Amino acid sequence: MKFKVFTVGWEPYFIDSLLAPIEKHTGFDFIHGLVGDASRISYAQKQFPQLKFVALSKTKEDPLPAPDHELLASLEGVGIPTVKSMVQGDPYIRHRSERESLGYATLLARSIQKNIKKLQPNVVLASFDCIHSGISLAVAKSLGIPWVAMAFPVIPDNLTGFCFGLTPNMIVPILRPVDDGLKRDAKAIIQNVRCGGQRVIAYRAPVSFKNWVQQYILHGSNFINRVLKRNVHGVDRFTAPTLWERTRDIVRRSINSFFLPSGSMLSVPPSGRYVYFPFHMSPESMVDTWAPFYQDQISFITQLSLSMPADVELVVKLHFSDPANYSRSQLQRLMHRHHVRVASPFVPSLPFLERASLVVGITGTSNLEAALRGKPVLIFGDSPYQHFPRTERAKRPDELYEQIRRMLALPHPTEEEIVDAYAAYMARYMSGRINDWGRPIKPEELGQFVNCFHALRSYVEDPVNRASYRHL
């Protein structure tokens, strides 16, 4: 009997480039649930006749159901975000009315529930993005069906794993042995990180007139593409911003960028002791889905500053990809707080990280970079980086001062402790590829993905694992 995979929310072009080759090489049976305007399914079937699709949403003409609060509440439980946090973690749904957002959640819950019962998949494959992923997790867990999302660590960038929940620390335990070879690899990567040789691929905000022109040309091209291919992409108000919302956001960010108070920002680290917090991108699943309680980073910093010892400053650095997300008045209010300094997004982060006495993060890669340097790291999200020698998960707000004060006095870990912890971190993942889908998949990378899916099948088909999946 074929191993059946039901995907939720994957785009047809991405399915065709990644999952279709995996299906061919594994012999698995993939059925793909599409979100967005349900009429798009005819375009998808015409463009990719070899793939199997089902629509999970509705057409523009279909009415949205009234919120079924009883159904939604019945899906909530341990290991599952509340439906309200799913709504708040979705970059589009959170801007809709309560009736619309919960009505859409009801629509998804009923549709996904119906399809899972009909298809009886061995596993549901979703992602970390948007409300359909959270709803699919909740429904799958209620029906006792294993749910996974693919995970791609940033350092190193050639590994792949599966998560059984909506945080990156919920890794399906398909472990590699921590042998001497893995420790040698870990040591080499640590040295590369410390010398600045490990580069993280990321978008960088424009810093020149030429960059700005290029960005606005891209905005215009995206607008035209969206209008011309609206039906193909299934654009609706639940899976994309309206044109007015997108225009308003571009204007807001342009104004914020023009009035960015760069002259008042740090360009080099301060000379005294400081706690360092690098901003996260927003909106972005690293905060929206993984740690929705910390979405308002301005409020987060304000509260964090109250827990700082009197002789320690708090240095926050705007994200180099996202400096225009905050207004001049928001940043100036931060700067006016006692012992809070704001660093420029256009200067290197490495000096601020290396000079910090303590690094604070929610889920970001800076936590890992700091841990590999032996820095004490205070982490607020459910991150896989919390398992290093001097990293800790943040405690309750009234306990933070004591936790910060104690962590500032922690001794530096030994090199062996760091290498062992990083090797154990890497052992949680399998050989895969970089999470950059602008690059074509090489044959050897496809082979590694095929191995990952075979390992997943072996795991979920084990009777013991299957029985315990509901409680993971």
CSV table of C-alpha atoms in Angstrom, one decimal:
chain,number,residue,atom,x,y,z
A,1,MET,CA,0.0,0.0,0.0
A,2,LYS,CA,1.3,3.4,-1.0
A,3,PHE,CA,2.4,5.9,1.7
A,4,LYS,CA,0.0,8.8,1.4
A,5,VAL,CA,1.0,12.4,2.1
A,6,PHE,CA,-1.6,15.2,2.3
A,7,THR,CA,0.0,18.6,1.8
A,8,VAL,CA,-1.6,21.9,3.0
A,9,GLY,CA,-0.9,25.3,1.6
A,10,TRP,CA,2.0,24.5,-0.7
A,11,GLU,CA,2.0,26.5,-4.0
A,12,PRO,CA,1.6,24.5,-7.3
A,13,TYR,CA,4.9,25.7,-8.8
A,14,PHE,CA,6.8,24.7,-5.6
A,15,ILE,CA,5.1,21.4,-5.5
A,16,ASP,CA,6.1,20.7,-9.1
A,17,SER,CA,9.8,21.6,-8.5
A,18,LEU,CA,10.2,19.8,-5.1
A,19,LEU,CA,7.5,17.4,-4.1
A,20,ALA,CA,6.7,16.0,-7.6
A,21,PRO,CA,10.3,14.7,-8.0
A,22,ILE,CA,10.2,13.3,-4.5
A,23,GLU,CA,6.9,11.5,-5.3
A,24,LYS,CA,8.4,10.0,-8.4
A,25,HIS,CA,11.5,8.7,-6.6
A,26,THR,CA,9.8,7.5,-3.5
A,27,GLY,CA,6.6,6.0,-4.9
A,28,PHE,CA,4.6,8.0,-2.3
A,29,ASP,CA,1.1,9.2,-3.1
A,30,PHE,CA,0.9,13.0,-2.7
A,31,ILE,CA,-2.4,14.9,-2.6
A,32,HIS,CA,-2.2,18.7,-2.4
A,33,GLY,CA,-4.6,21.0,-0.6
A,34,LEU,CA,-4.6,24.4,-2.1
A,35,VAL,CA,-5.6,27.6,-0.2
A,36,GLY,CA,-6.7,30.8,-1.8
A,37,ASP,CA,-9.6,31.3,-4.1
A,38,ALA,CA,-10.9,27.8,-4.8
A,39,SER,CA,-11.4,28.6,-8.5
A,40,ARG,CA,-7.6,28.5,-8.9
A,41,ILE,CA,-7.8,24.7,-8.8
A,42,SER,CA,-8.8,24.5,-12.5
A,43,TYR,CA,-5.7,26.6,-13.5
A,44,ALA,CA,-3.5,24.4,-11.3
A,45,GLN,CA,-4.8,21.2,-12.8
A,46,LYS,CA,-4.4,22.5,-16.3
A,47,GLN,CA,-0.8,23.7,-15.7
A,48,PHE,CA,0.2,20.6,-13.7
A,49,PRO,CA,-2.0,17.7,-14.9
A,50,GLN,CA,0.3,15.1,-13.3
A,51,LEU,CA,-0.5,16.5,-9.8
A,52,LYS,CA,-3.5,15.8,-7.6
A,53,PHE,CA,-5.2,18.9,-6.0
A,54,VAL,CA,-8.1,19.6,-3.7
A,55,ALA,CA,-9.4,23.0,-2.8
A,56,LEU,CA,-9.4,23.9,0.9
A,57,SER,CA,-11.0,27.4,0.7
A,58,LYS,CA,-13.9,28.9,-1.3
A,59,THR,CA,-14.5,31.0,-4.4
A,60,LYS,CA,-15.3,34.7,-4.2
A,61,GLU,CA,-19.0,33.9,-4.8
A,62,ASP,CA,-19.3,31.4,-2.0
A,63,PRO,CA,-20.4,32.8,1.4
A,64,LEU,CA,-18.0,32.7,4.3
A,65,PRO,CA,-19.5,30.5,7.2
A,66,ALA,CA,-20.2,32.0,10.5
A,67,PRO,CA,-17.6,31.3,13.2
A,68,ASP,CA,-18.1,27.9,14.9
A,69,HIS,CA,-16.5,28.7,18.2
A,70,GLU,CA,-17.3,25.3,19.6
A,71,LEU,CA,-15.5,23.5,16.8
A,72,LEU,CA,-12.5,25.8,17.0
A,73,ALA,CA,-12.2,25.5,20.8
A,74,SER,CA,-12.4,21.7,20.4
A,75,LEU,CA,-9.3,21.7,18.3
A,76,GLU,CA,-7.2,23.6,20.8
A,77,GLY,CA,-4.9,21.7,23.2
A,78,VAL,CA,-1.4,21.0,24.4
A,79,GLY,CA,1.2,21.6,21.8
A,80,ILE,CA,-1.2,23.6,19.6
A,81,PRO,CA,-1.4,27.4,19.5
A,82,THR,CA,-4.8,28.9,20.4
A,83,VAL,CA,-6.9,29.8,17.3
A,84,LYS,CA,-6.6,33.4,18.4
A,85,SER,CA,-2.8,33.3,18.3
A,86,MET,CA,-3.0,31.6,14.9
A,87,VAL,CA,-5.1,34.5,13.7
A,88,GLN,CA,-2.6,37.0,15.2
A,89,GLY,CA,0.3,35.1,13.6
A,90,ASP,CA,-1.1,35.2,10.1
A,91,PRO,CA,0.1,38.4,8.3
A,92,TYR,CA,-3.2,38.8,6.4
A,93,ILE,CA,-6.0,37.3,8.6
A,94,ARG,CA,-5.0,39.5,11.6
A,95,HIS,CA,-6.1,42.5,9.6
A,96,ARG,CA,-9.6,41.1,9.0
A,97,SER,CA,-12.6,41.5,11.3
A,98,GLU,CA,-13.2,39.0,14.1
A,99,ARG,CA,-16.1,37.5,12.2
A,100,GLU,CA,-14.1,37.1,9.0
A,101,SER,CA,-11.0,35.7,10.7
A,102,LEU,CA,-12.8,33.2,12.8
A,103,GLY,CA,-15.2,32.4,9.9
A,104,TYR,CA,-12.2,31.6,7.7
A,105,ALA,CA,-10.6,29.5,10.4
A,106,THR,CA,-13.9,27.6,10.6
A,107,LEU,CA,-14.0,27.1,6.8
A,108,LEU,CA,-10.4,25.7,6.9
A,109,ALA,CA,-11.1,23.5,9.9
A,110,ARG,CA,-14.1,21.9,8.2
A,111,SER,CA,-12.5,21.5,4.8
A,112,ILE,CA,-9.2,20.0,6.2
A,113,GLN,CA,-11.2,17.7,8.5
A,114,LYS,CA,-13.3,16.5,5.6
A,115,ASN,CA,-10.3,15.8,3.4
A,116,ILE,CA,-8.3,14.1,6.0
A,117,LYS,CA,-11.2,11.8,6.9
A,118,LYS,CA,-11.8,11.0,3.2
A,119,LEU,CA,-8.1,10.6,2.1
A,120,GLN,CA,-6.8,8.9,5.3
A,121,PRO,CA,-3.2,10.1,4.8
A,122,ASN,CA,-0.3,8.6,6.6
A,123,VAL,CA,1.0,12.1,7.3
A,124,VAL,CA,0.0,15.7,6.8
A,125,LEU,CA,2.8,18.0,5.4
A,126,ALA,CA,2.3,21.7,6.0
A,127,SER,CA,4.6,24.6,6.8
A,128,PHE,CA,5.1,27.2,9.5
A,129,ASP,CA,3.4,30.0,7.6
A,130,CYS,CA,-0.2,31.4,8.0
A,131,ILE,CA,-3.3,30.1,9.7
A,132,HIS,CA,-3.9,27.1,7.4
A,133,SER,CA,-0.7,25.5,8.9
A,134,GLY,CA,-1.9,25.9,12.5
A,135,ILE,CA,-5.4,24.7,11.7
A,136,SER,CA,-4.1,21.7,9.8
A,137,LEU,CA,-1.9,20.8,12.8
A,138,ALA,CA,-4.9,21.0,15.2
A,139,VAL,CA,-7.2,19.0,12.9
A,140,ALA,CA,-4.6,16.3,12.2
A,141,LYS,CA,-3.8,15.9,15.9
A,142,SER,CA,-7.5,15.6,16.8
A,143,LEU,CA,-7.8,12.8,14.2
A,144,GLY,CA,-4.6,11.1,15.3
A,145,ILE,CA,-2.8,11.7,12.0
A,146,PRO,CA,1.0,12.6,12.1
A,147,TRP,CA,1.6,16.2,11.1
A,148,VAL,CA,5.0,17.6,10.0
A,149,ALA,CA,6.6,20.7,8.6
A,150,MET,CA,10.0,20.8,6.9
A,151,ALA,CA,12.7,22.5,8.9
A,152,PHE,CA,15.9,24.0,7.5
A,153,PRO,CA,18.6,25.2,9.9
A,154,VAL,CA,20.5,28.3,8.8
A,155,ILE,CA,24.0,27.3,10.2
A,156,PRO,CA,24.9,24.9,8.6
A,157,ASP,CA,22.6,25.5,5.6
A,158,ASN,CA,22.7,22.0,4.1
A,159,LEU,CA,20.6,20.1,6.6
A,160,THR,CA,16.9,19.2,6.7
A,161,GLY,CA,14.5,17.9,9.3
A,162,PHE,CA,10.8,17.7,10.1
A,163,CYS,CA,9.0,19.4,13.0
A,164,PHE,CA,5.9,17.9,14.6
A,165,GLY,CA,4.6,21.2,15.8
A,166,LEU,CA,4.8,25.0,15.1
A,167,THR,CA,8.1,25.7,16.8
A,168,PRO,CA,11.5,24.8,15.4
A,169,ASN,CA,12.4,23.0,18.7
A,170,MET,CA,9.7,20.4,18.0
A,171,ILE,CA,12.0,18.2,15.8
A,172,VAL,CA,10.8,14.7,14.9
A,173,PRO,CA,13.5,12.6,16.6
A,174,ILE,CA,15.2,11.0,13.6
A,175,LEU,CA,18.6,11.2,15.0
A,176,ARG,CA,22.1,10.7,13.6
A,177,PRO,CA,24.8,9.3,15.9
A,178,VAL,CA,27.1,11.9,17.4
A,179,ASP,CA,30.4,10.4,16.3
A,180,ASP,CA,33.9,11.8,15.8
A,181,GLY,CA,33.1,12.7,12.2
A,182,LEU,CA,30.1,14.9,13.2
A,183,LYS,CA,32.2,16.5,16.0
A,184,ARG,CA,34.9,17.4,13.5
A,185,ASP,CA,32.3,18.9,11.2
A,186,ALA,CA,30.8,20.8,14.1
A,187,LYS,CA,34.2,22.2,15.1
A,188,ALA,CA,35.0,23.4,11.6
A,189,ILE,CA,31.7,25.2,11.3
A,190,ILE,CA,32.2,26.8,14.7
A,191,GLN,CA,35.5,28.2,13.7
A,192,ASN,CA,34.0,29.4,10.4
A,193,VAL,CA,31.3,31.2,12.3
A,194,ARG,CA,33.7,32.9,14.7
A,195,CYS,CA,35.9,34.2,12.0
A,196,GLY,CA,32.9,35.6,10.1
A,197,GLY,CA,33.2,33.2,7.2
A,198,GLN,CA,29.7,31.8,7.6
A,199,ARG,CA,27.4,34.1,5.6
A,200,VAL,CA,23.6,33.9,6.1
A,201,ILE,CA,21.7,34.6,2.9
A,202,ALA,CA,19.1,37.3,3.5
A,203,TYR,CA,17.5,40.3,1.9
A,204,ARG,CA,19.1,43.7,2.8
A,205,ALA,CA,17.2,46.9,2.8
A,206,PRO,CA,18.2,49.5,0.1
A,207,VAL,CA,21.0,51.9,1.1
A,208,SER,CA,21.5,53.8,-2.1
A,209,PHE,CA,19.4,55.7,-4.6
A,210,LYS,CA,20.1,52.9,-7.2
A,211,ASN,CA,18.8,50.3,-4.6
A,212,TRP,CA,15.7,52.3,-4.0
A,213,VAL,CA,14.9,52.6,-7.7
A,214,GLN,CA,15.4,48.8,-8.1
A,215,GLN,CA,13.1,48.1,-5.2
A,216,TYR,CA,10.3,50.4,-6.5
A,217,ILE,CA,10.6,48.8,-10.0
A,218,LEU,CA,10.2,45.4,-8.2
A,219,HIS,CA,7.1,46.6,-6.4
A,220,GLY,CA,5.6,47.8,-9.7
A,221,SER,CA,6.4,44.5,-11.3
A,222,ASN,CA,4.8,42.6,-8.5
A,223,PHE,CA,1.7,44.7,-8.7
A,224,ILE,CA,1.3,44.0,-12.4
A,225,ASN,CA,2.0,40.3,-12.0
A,226,ARG,CA,-0.6,40.1,-9.2
A,227,VAL,CA,-3.3,41.8,-11.3
A,228,LEU,CA,-2.5,39.8,-14.5
A,229,LYS,CA,-2.2,36.4,-12.7
A,230,ARG,CA,-4.8,36.9,-10.0
A,231,ASN,CA,-6.8,33.8,-10.9
A,232,VAL,CA,-3.7,31.6,-11.3
A,233,HIS,CA,-2.4,32.6,-7.9
A,234,GLY,CA,-5.8,32.4,-6.2
A,235,VAL,CA,-5.4,35.8,-4.7
A,236,ASP,CA,-8.1,36.6,-2.1
A,237,ARG,CA,-8.4,38.7,1.0
A,238,PHE,CA,-7.5,35.7,3.3
A,239,THR,CA,-4.2,34.8,1.6
A,240,ALA,CA,-2.8,38.1,0.5
A,241,PRO,CA,-3.1,41.8,1.4
A,242,THR,CA,-5.4,43.9,-0.7
A,243,LEU,CA,-3.8,46.3,-3.2
A,244,TRP,CA,-4.7,49.2,-0.9
A,245,GLU,CA,-3.1,47.5,2.1
A,246,ARG,CA,0.1,46.7,0.2
A,247,THR,CA,0.3,50.3,-1.2
A,248,ARG,CA,-0.2,51.7,2.3
A,249,ASP,CA,2.5,49.5,3.7
A,250,ILE,CA,5.0,50.5,1.0
A,251,VAL,CA,4.2,54.2,1.6
A,252,ARG,CA,4.6,53.7,5.4
A,253,ARG,CA,7.9,52.0,5.1
A,254,SER,CA,9.2,54.6,2.6
A,255,ILE,CA,8.3,57.4,5.1
A,256,ASN,CA,9.9,55.6,8.0
A,257,SER,CA,13.1,55.0,5.9
A,258,PHE,CA,13.3,58.7,4.9
A,259,PHE,CA,12.9,59.8,8.6
A,260,LEU,CA,15.1,57.1,10.2
A,261,PRO,CA,17.0,58.8,13.0
A,262,SER,CA,20.3,57.4,11.9
A,263,GLY,CA,22.3,60.3,13.4
A,264,SER,CA,21.1,59.2,16.9
A,265,MET,CA,22.0,55.6,16.5
A,266,LEU,CA,25.1,53.7,17.6
A,267,SER,CA,27.6,52.8,14.9
A,268,VAL,CA,30.0,51.0,17.3
A,269,PRO,CA,29.4,49.1,20.5
A,270,PRO,CA,29.4,51.0,23.8
A,271,SER,CA,32.4,50.7,26.1
A,272,GLY,CA,30.6,49.4,29.2
A,273,ARG,CA,28.6,46.2,29.9
A,274,TYR,CA,25.5,45.7,27.8
A,275,VAL,CA,22.8,43.2,26.9
A,276,TYR,CA,22.3,42.9,23.2
A,277,PHE,CA,19.0,42.3,21.5
A,278,PRO,CA,18.8,42.2,17.6
A,279,PHE,CA,15.4,42.9,16.2
A,280,HIS,CA,13.6,40.2,14.2
A,281,MET,CA,12.0,40.6,10.9
A,282,SER,CA,8.3,41.4,11.0
A,283,PRO,CA,6.0,40.0,9.7
A,284,GLU,CA,7.9,36.7,9.6
A,285,SER,CA,7.1,33.2,10.8
A,286,MET,CA,10.1,33.2,13.1
A,287,VAL,CA,8.1,35.4,15.4
A,288,ASP,CA,4.5,35.4,14.1
A,289,THR,CA,4.2,31.6,14.2
A,290,TRP,CA,7.1,30.4,16.4
A,291,ALA,CA,6.6,33.0,19.2
A,292,PRO,CA,3.4,35.0,18.6
A,293,PHE,CA,3.4,36.4,22.2
A,294,TYR,CA,6.4,38.5,21.3
A,295,GLN,CA,5.2,40.0,18.0
A,296,ASP,CA,5.2,43.5,19.4
A,297,GLN,CA,9.0,43.9,19.7
A,298,ILE,CA,8.8,47.6,20.8
A,299,SER,CA,6.7,46.5,23.8
A,300,PHE,CA,9.0,43.5,24.4
A,301,ILE,CA,12.0,45.8,24.5
A,302,THR,CA,10.2,48.2,26.8
A,303,GLN,CA,9.4,45.4,29.3
A,304,LEU,CA,12.9,43.8,28.9
A,305,SER,CA,14.5,47.2,29.8
A,306,LEU,CA,12.8,47.1,33.2
A,307,SER,CA,14.7,44.0,34.1
A,308,MET,CA,18.2,45.4,33.4
A,309,PRO,CA,20.6,45.9,36.3
A,310,ALA,CA,21.3,49.6,36.9
A,311,ASP,CA,24.9,49.3,35.7
A,312,VAL,CA,24.1,47.5,32.4
A,313,GLU,CA,22.8,49.0,29.2
A,314,LEU,CA,20.4,47.4,26.7
A,315,VAL,CA,21.5,47.7,23.1
A,316,VAL,CA,19.0,46.9,20.4
A,317,LYS,CA,19.8,46.7,16.7
A,318,LEU,CA,17.4,47.2,13.9
A,319,HIS,CA,17.3,44.2,11.5
A,320,PHE,CA,19.3,45.0,8.3
A,321,SER,CA,16.4,43.6,6.2
A,322,ASP,CA,13.6,45.5,8.1
A,323,PRO,CA,14.8,48.9,9.4
A,324,ALA,CA,11.8,50.8,7.9
A,325,ASN,CA,9.2,48.8,9.9
A,326,TYR,CA,9.3,51.3,12.8
A,327,SER,CA,8.5,55.0,12.8
A,328,ARG,CA,10.8,57.8,13.9
A,329,SER,CA,8.6,58.4,16.9
A,330,GLN,CA,8.7,54.7,18.0
A,331,LEU,CA,12.5,54.6,17.8
A,332,GLN,CA,12.9,57.9,19.6
A,333,ARG,CA,10.7,56.7,22.5
A,334,LEU,CA,13.0,53.7,22.8
A,335,MET,CA,16.1,55.9,22.8
A,336,HIS,CA,14.6,58.0,25.6
A,337,ARG,CA,14.3,55.1,27.9
A,338,HIS,CA,17.1,54.9,30.5
A,339,HIS,CA,20.1,52.8,29.4
A,340,VAL,CA,18.4,51.8,26.1
A,341,ARG,CA,20.6,52.4,23.0
A,342,VAL,CA,19.6,51.7,19.4
A,343,ALA,CA,22.2,50.6,16.9
A,344,SER,CA,22.1,51.4,13.2
A,345,PRO,CA,20.9,48.6,10.9
A,346,PHE,CA,23.6,49.6,8.4
A,347,VAL,CA,26.6,48.8,10.5
A,348,PRO,CA,28.0,45.2,11.0
A,349,SER,CA,26.3,43.2,13.7
A,350,LEU,CA,29.4,41.1,14.6
A,351,PRO,CA,31.1,43.7,16.8
A,352,PHE,CA,28.0,44.2,18.9
A,353,LEU,CA,27.5,40.5,19.3
A,354,GLU,CA,31.2,39.9,20.3
A,355,ARG,CA,31.3,42.7,22.8
A,356,ALA,CA,28.0,41.8,24.5
A,357,SER,CA,27.9,40.5,28.0
A,358,LEU,CA,24.6,38.7,27.4
A,359,VAL,CA,22.6,38.2,24.1
A,360,VAL,CA,18.8,38.1,24.2
A,361,GLY,CA,16.7,36.7,21.4
A,362,ILE,CA,13.3,35.3,20.6
A,363,THR,CA,14.1,32.8,17.9
A,364,GLY,CA,16.7,34.3,15.6
A,365,THR,CA,20.0,33.0,14.3
A,366,SER,CA,22.0,35.5,16.4
A,367,ASN,CA,21.2,33.3,19.3
A,368,LEU,CA,23.1,30.4,17.7
A,369,GLU,CA,26.0,32.7,16.6
A,370,ALA,CA,26.3,33.9,20.2
A,371,ALA,CA,26.1,30.4,21.7
A,372,LEU,CA,28.9,29.1,19.4
A,373,ARG,CA,31.0,31.9,20.8
A,374,GLY,CA,30.3,30.7,24.3
A,375,LYS,CA,28.2,33.8,25.1
A,376,PRO,CA,25.3,33.5,27.7
A,377,VAL,CA,22.1,33.6,25.7
A,378,LEU,CA,18.6,34.3,27.0
A,379,ILE,CA,15.9,32.9,24.7
A,380,PHE,CA,12.2,33.7,24.8
A,381,GLY,CA,10.9,31.4,22.1
A,382,ASP,CA,10.8,27.6,21.9
A,383,SER,CA,14.1,27.5,20.0
A,384,PRO,CA,16.5,24.6,19.3
A,385,TYR,CA,19.3,27.0,20.3
A,386,GLN,CA,18.3,26.7,24.0
A,387,HIS,CA,20.3,23.5,24.4
A,388,PHE,CA,23.8,25.0,24.5
A,389,PRO,CA,26.1,25.4,27.6
A,390,ARG,CA,25.2,29.0,28.5
A,391,THR,CA,21.7,29.3,27.0
A,392,GLU,CA,18.5,29.4,28.9
A,393,ARG,CA,14.8,29.8,28.2
A,394,ALA,CA,13.5,33.0,29.7
A,395,LYS,CA,11.5,32.7,32.9
A,396,ARG,CA,8.4,34.7,34.1
A,397,PRO,CA,8.7,38.6,33.9
A,398,ASP,CA,9.0,39.0,37.7
A,399,GLU,CA,12.0,36.5,37.6
A,400,LEU,CA,13.9,38.1,34.7
A,401,TYR,CA,16.0,40.5,36.7
A,402,GLU,CA,17.5,37.7,38.8
A,403,GLN,CA,17.9,35.4,35.8
A,404,ILE,CA,19.7,38.2,33.8
A,405,ARG,CA,21.9,39.1,36.8
A,406,ARG,CA,22.9,35.5,37.3
A,407,MET,CA,23.6,34.9,33.6
A,408,LEU,CA,25.8,37.9,33.4
A,409,ALA,CA,28.1,36.2,35.9
A,410,LEU,CA,28.2,32.8,34.2
A,411,PRO,CA,31.7,31.5,33.4
A,412,HIS,CA,32.7,30.9,29.8
A,413,PRO,CA,32.1,27.3,28.7
A,414,THR,CA,34.9,25.0,27.6
A,415,GLU,CA,35.5,24.4,23.9
A,416,GLU,CA,34.6,20.8,24.3
A,417,GLU,CA,31.2,21.7,25.8
A,418,ILE,CA,30.4,24.0,22.8
A,419,VAL,CA,31.5,21.4,20.2
A,420,ASP,CA,29.5,18.6,21.9
A,421,ALA,CA,26.4,20.7,22.1
A,422,TYR,CA,26.6,21.8,18.5
A,423,ALA,CA,27.2,18.2,17.3
A,424,ALA,CA,24.1,17.2,19.2
A,425,TYR,CA,22.2,20.0,17.6
A,426,MET,CA,23.3,19.0,14.1
A,427,ALA,CA,22.5,15.3,14.8
A,428,ARG,CA,18.8,16.3,15.0
A,429,TYR,CA,18.8,16.9,11.3
A,430,MET,CA,19.5,14.9,8.1
A,431,SER,CA,21.5,15.8,5.0
A,432,GLY,CA,19.4,18.0,2.8
A,433,ARG,CA,20.0,21.4,1.1
A,434,ILE,CA,19.9,25.1,1.6
A,435,ASN,CA,16.5,26.8,2.1
A,436,ASP,CA,16.9,28.9,-1.0
A,437,TRP,CA,14.4,28.0,-3.7
A,438,GLY,CA,15.7,30.4,-6.2
A,439,ARG,CA,18.5,27.8,-6.8
A,440,PRO,CA,17.6,24.7,-8.9
A,441,ILE,CA,17.7,21.4,-7.0
A,442,LYS,CA,20.7,19.4,-7.9
A,443,PRO,CA,20.4,15.6,-8.4
A,444,GLU,CA,22.4,14.8,-5.2
A,445,GLU,CA,20.2,17.2,-3.2
A,446,LEU,CA,17.1,15.5,-4.5
A,447,GLY,CA,18.6,12.2,-3.5
A,448,GLN,CA,19.1,13.6,0.0
A,449,PHE,CA,15.5,14.8,0.2
A,450,VAL,CA,14.3,11.3,-0.9
A,451,ASN,CA,16.3,9.8,2.0
A,452,CYS,CA,14.7,12.3,4.4
A,453,PHE,CA,11.2,11.3,3.3
A,454,HIS,CA,12.0,7.6,3.5
A,455,ALA,CA,13.3,8.2,7.1
A,456,LEU,CA,10.1,10.0,7.9
A,457,ARG,CA,8.0,7.1,6.6
A,458,SER,CA,10.0,4.7,8.7
A,459,TYR,CA,9.5,6.8,11.8
A,460,VAL,CA,5.7,7.4,11.5
A,461,GLU,CA,5.0,3.8,10.5
A,462,ASP,CA,6.7,2.4,13.6
A,463,PRO,CA,3.8,1.4,15.8
A,464,VAL,CA,5.3,2.8,19.0
A,465,ASN,CA,6.0,6.2,17.3
A,466,ARG,CA,2.5,6.2,15.7
A,467,ALA,CA,0.9,5.6,19.1
A,468,SER,CA,2.8,8.3,20.8
A,469,TYR,CA,2.4,10.9,18.0
A,470,ARG,CA,-0.7,12.3,19.5
A,471,HIS,CA,1.2,13.2,22.7
A,472,LEU,CA,4.3,14.7,21.1
